[in-house]
XYZ file of C-alpha atoms in Angstrom:
239
model
C -143.296 -114.919 114.489
C -146.118 -111.992 113.023
C -143.723 -109.766 114.334
C -140.409 -111.304 112.978
C -142.542 -111.733 109.130
C -143.446 -107.973 109.471
C -139.722 -106.648 110.234
C -138.376 -109.199 107.434
C -140.839 -107.430 105.323
C -139.942 -104.112 106.167
C -136.464 -104.516 105.518
C -137.319 -105.590 102.230
C -139.029 -103.036 101.665
C -136.378 -100.336 103.196
C -133.727 -101.527 100.624
C -132.963 -99.000 98.067
C -132.164 -99.746 94.462
C -128.243 -99.047 95.120
C -128.620 -101.149 97.834
C -129.549 -104.023 95.994
C -127.552 -103.266 92.663
C -124.985 -103.220 95.023
C -125.462 -106.972 96.692
C -126.562 -108.053 93.080
C -123.211 -106.997 91.691
C -121.644 -108.439 94.524
C -123.230 -112.314 94.110
C -122.210 -112.317 90.312
C -118.750 -111.423 91.017
C -118.386 -114.244 93.130
C -117.573 -112.367 96.062
C -120.214 -113.434 98.076
C -123.054 -116.558 98.210
C -126.661 -116.055 97.788
C -127.178 -117.599 101.099
C -124.886 -115.556 102.815
C -125.921 -112.276 101.517
C -129.876 -112.915 102.061
C -128.832 -113.609 105.775
C -127.001 -110.644 106.092
C -130.077 -108.251 104.697
C -132.576 -110.288 106.529
C -134.324 -111.061 103.058
C -135.578 -114.155 101.834
C -132.910 -115.868 99.398
C -135.746 -116.566 96.565
C -136.394 -113.021 96.700
C -132.760 -111.944 96.047
C -132.617 -114.183 93.582
C -135.545 -112.511 91.543
C -133.590 -109.456 91.785
C -130.409 -111.082 90.390
C -132.475 -112.243 87.564
C -134.252 -108.718 87.029
C -130.773 -107.507 86.704
C -129.729 -109.892 84.432
C -132.776 -109.475 81.998
C -132.877 -105.498 82.414
C -130.236 -104.590 83.816
C -130.048 -101.590 86.517
C -133.076 -99.915 85.637
C -134.896 -103.089 86.365
C -134.108 -102.797 89.986
C -134.682 -98.528 90.094
C -138.454 -98.796 89.663
C -140.773 -101.523 90.780
C -143.967 -99.823 89.783
C -143.271 -98.607 86.366
C -144.922 -101.865 84.193
C -142.553 -103.042 81.226
C -144.127 -102.833 77.736
C -143.727 -105.932 75.446
C -144.952 -106.165 71.911
C -147.097 -109.159 71.263
C -144.131 -110.566 68.533
C -141.647 -110.607 71.334
C -144.303 -112.711 73.558
C -144.833 -115.077 70.698
C -141.290 -115.712 70.010
C -140.088 -116.469 73.776
C -143.074 -118.474 74.603
C -141.982 -120.225 70.919
C -138.509 -120.448 72.054
C -139.169 -122.091 75.126
C -141.872 -124.717 74.013
C -138.961 -125.302 71.133
C -136.179 -126.164 74.115
C -134.241 -123.364 73.380
C -133.631 -122.291 76.727
C -134.975 -121.906 80.317
C -137.461 -119.860 81.850
C -134.494 -118.050 83.133
C -132.750 -118.140 79.676
C -135.470 -116.877 77.943
C -136.296 -113.688 80.040
C -132.482 -113.013 80.245
C -132.343 -113.146 76.032
C -135.726 -111.056 75.542
C -135.561 -108.629 78.848
C -138.275 -110.146 80.391
C -138.736 -109.017 83.746
C -139.687 -112.396 85.885
C -140.191 -116.037 84.997
C -143.795 -115.754 86.259
C -144.719 -112.973 83.394
C -143.287 -115.510 80.836
C -145.106 -118.750 82.455
C -148.628 -116.581 82.322
C -147.717 -115.900 78.389
C -147.567 -119.736 77.859
C -150.478 -120.713 79.367
C -152.188 -117.805 77.154
C -150.059 -119.795 74.240
C -151.247 -123.247 74.975
C -154.958 -122.117 75.939
C -155.041 -120.367 72.296
C -155.472 -116.956 73.694
C -154.116 -114.122 71.532
C -150.665 -112.615 72.903
C -151.358 -109.148 72.437
C -148.957 -105.951 73.472
C -148.903 -105.048 77.210
C -147.838 -102.377 79.869
C -148.086 -98.896 79.702
C -144.394 -96.833 79.055
C -141.990 -99.531 80.300
C -138.458 -99.555 78.837
C -138.796 -102.314 76.221
C -139.852 -101.510 72.875
C -139.279 -103.301 69.671
C -137.005 -102.084 66.776
C -138.204 -102.998 63.167
C -135.470 -104.831 61.422
C -133.625 -102.994 58.868
C -131.006 -103.746 55.992
C -127.188 -104.395 56.791
C -123.918 -105.210 55.584
C -121.968 -108.270 56.042
C -119.488 -106.682 58.009
C -122.585 -105.289 60.199
C -123.700 -109.241 60.853
C -120.197 -110.306 61.531
C -120.154 -107.595 64.392
C -123.750 -108.190 65.494
C -123.201 -111.944 66.046
C -120.242 -111.122 67.672
C -121.423 -108.984 70.078
C -124.616 -111.445 70.977
C -122.082 -114.095 71.353
C -119.987 -112.221 74.222
C -123.234 -111.140 75.722
C -124.644 -114.642 76.471
C -127.300 -114.861 73.181
C -129.038 -111.659 74.724
C -130.928 -111.259 71.591
C -132.874 -108.118 72.777
C -129.952 -106.220 74.430
C -127.871 -106.827 70.837
C -131.163 -105.573 68.897
C -131.583 -102.303 70.887
C -127.614 -101.846 70.639
C -127.816 -102.236 67.142
C -130.877 -100.875 65.996
C -132.113 -103.988 64.164
C -135.105 -106.353 65.236
C -134.271 -109.302 67.493
C -135.902 -111.565 65.119
C -132.942 -110.710 62.797
C -130.172 -111.454 65.507
C -131.712 -114.489 66.121
C -131.882 -115.747 62.615
C -128.667 -114.614 61.902
C -126.923 -116.419 65.324
C -128.863 -119.435 64.062
C -127.586 -119.592 60.645
C -124.001 -119.307 61.820
C -124.281 -121.777 64.506
C -126.006 -124.223 61.858
C -124.005 -123.243 58.876
C -121.220 -121.244 59.663
C -120.325 -117.653 58.679
C -120.860 -117.547 55.248
C -124.641 -118.044 55.571
C -124.485 -114.878 56.978
C -123.966 -113.745 53.604
C -126.597 -111.985 51.589
C -126.906 -112.041 48.155
C -129.708 -109.599 47.205
C -128.796 -106.247 45.383
C -127.288 -105.127 42.431
C -124.002 -104.910 44.137
C -120.595 -106.824 44.739
C -122.385 -110.350 45.503
C -120.842 -111.011 48.836
C -120.812 -114.527 48.057
C -117.596 -113.698 45.955
C -115.926 -112.289 48.856
C -111.944 -113.265 49.145
C -110.933 -116.315 51.354
C -108.692 -113.629 52.884
C -112.217 -112.054 54.118
C -113.905 -115.067 55.122
C -111.145 -116.365 57.056
C -111.085 -112.559 59.014
C -114.703 -113.182 59.537
C -114.582 -116.799 61.012
C -111.742 -115.927 63.334
C -113.586 -112.920 64.616
C -116.467 -114.721 65.928
C -114.178 -117.631 67.014
C -112.582 -115.020 69.332
C -116.564 -113.758 70.495
C -116.808 -117.400 71.293
C -113.644 -117.984 73.229
C -114.299 -115.177 75.216
C -117.499 -115.759 75.941
C -116.041 -119.191 77.454
C -113.398 -117.910 79.254
C -115.892 -115.655 80.884
C -118.528 -118.688 81.440
C -115.166 -120.725 83.193
C -114.558 -117.690 85.338
C -117.576 -117.555 86.556
C -117.786 -120.931 87.513
C -114.665 -121.033 89.217
C -115.849 -117.587 91.245
C -119.178 -119.586 92.005
C -117.288 -122.618 93.346
C -115.404 -120.437 95.857
C -118.297 -118.687 96.951
C -120.561 -121.439 97.607
C -119.032 -121.832 101.323
C -120.526 -118.047 101.663
C -117.918 -114.832 101.911
C -117.277 -112.466 104.471
C -119.628 -109.942 105.403
C -118.439 -106.960 103.975
C -116.613 -104.147 106.160
C -119.382 -101.087 106.632
């Protein structure tokens, strides 16, 4: 038994990042089941699913270096914890949105928060950095919300792509979901008030975001279909 455990441990350590990425992508595309992949690689299914969560949160870079610590700003920790405690999403969902490496890390922050400990910036040279907020146009906010919807409400990825703060992305998406596209207008400034936009402009913005929602729903439906097909386990890929 000890020899078998040692063998499994060695097998997991010998898997190079590109191999992990290949199998994770194969699982996410619905080509194979988690159980079958884990058995094929002689790894624990829980460990494999952890690779999947890391990949979904951080992309390929998350599986490239195990030793490098990620850097999380104190404000990100606070918002992530508050989102979870408010029932916004599950542990896995929050980790994916904010680029948090593991559910265990988020759970530690929750315990500290509930114990009234201060959440401080952590890590040394990780890939996650916070972007400060900036002024944006109405068209930019439409494009940002559209991208966020199409990418499963991944606030962190959206913020990094458009160089805005994750708080801005979170706020804009919530406004849109609660009050519609008109809530993305900004009445500040001396230029033409955005609330004077023509009906045609408003209709175009609404259609843009509705199309994004439809694409997201289609992707989710396709994923569910693939997952259902793969529940029985797929065939082992040819060498």
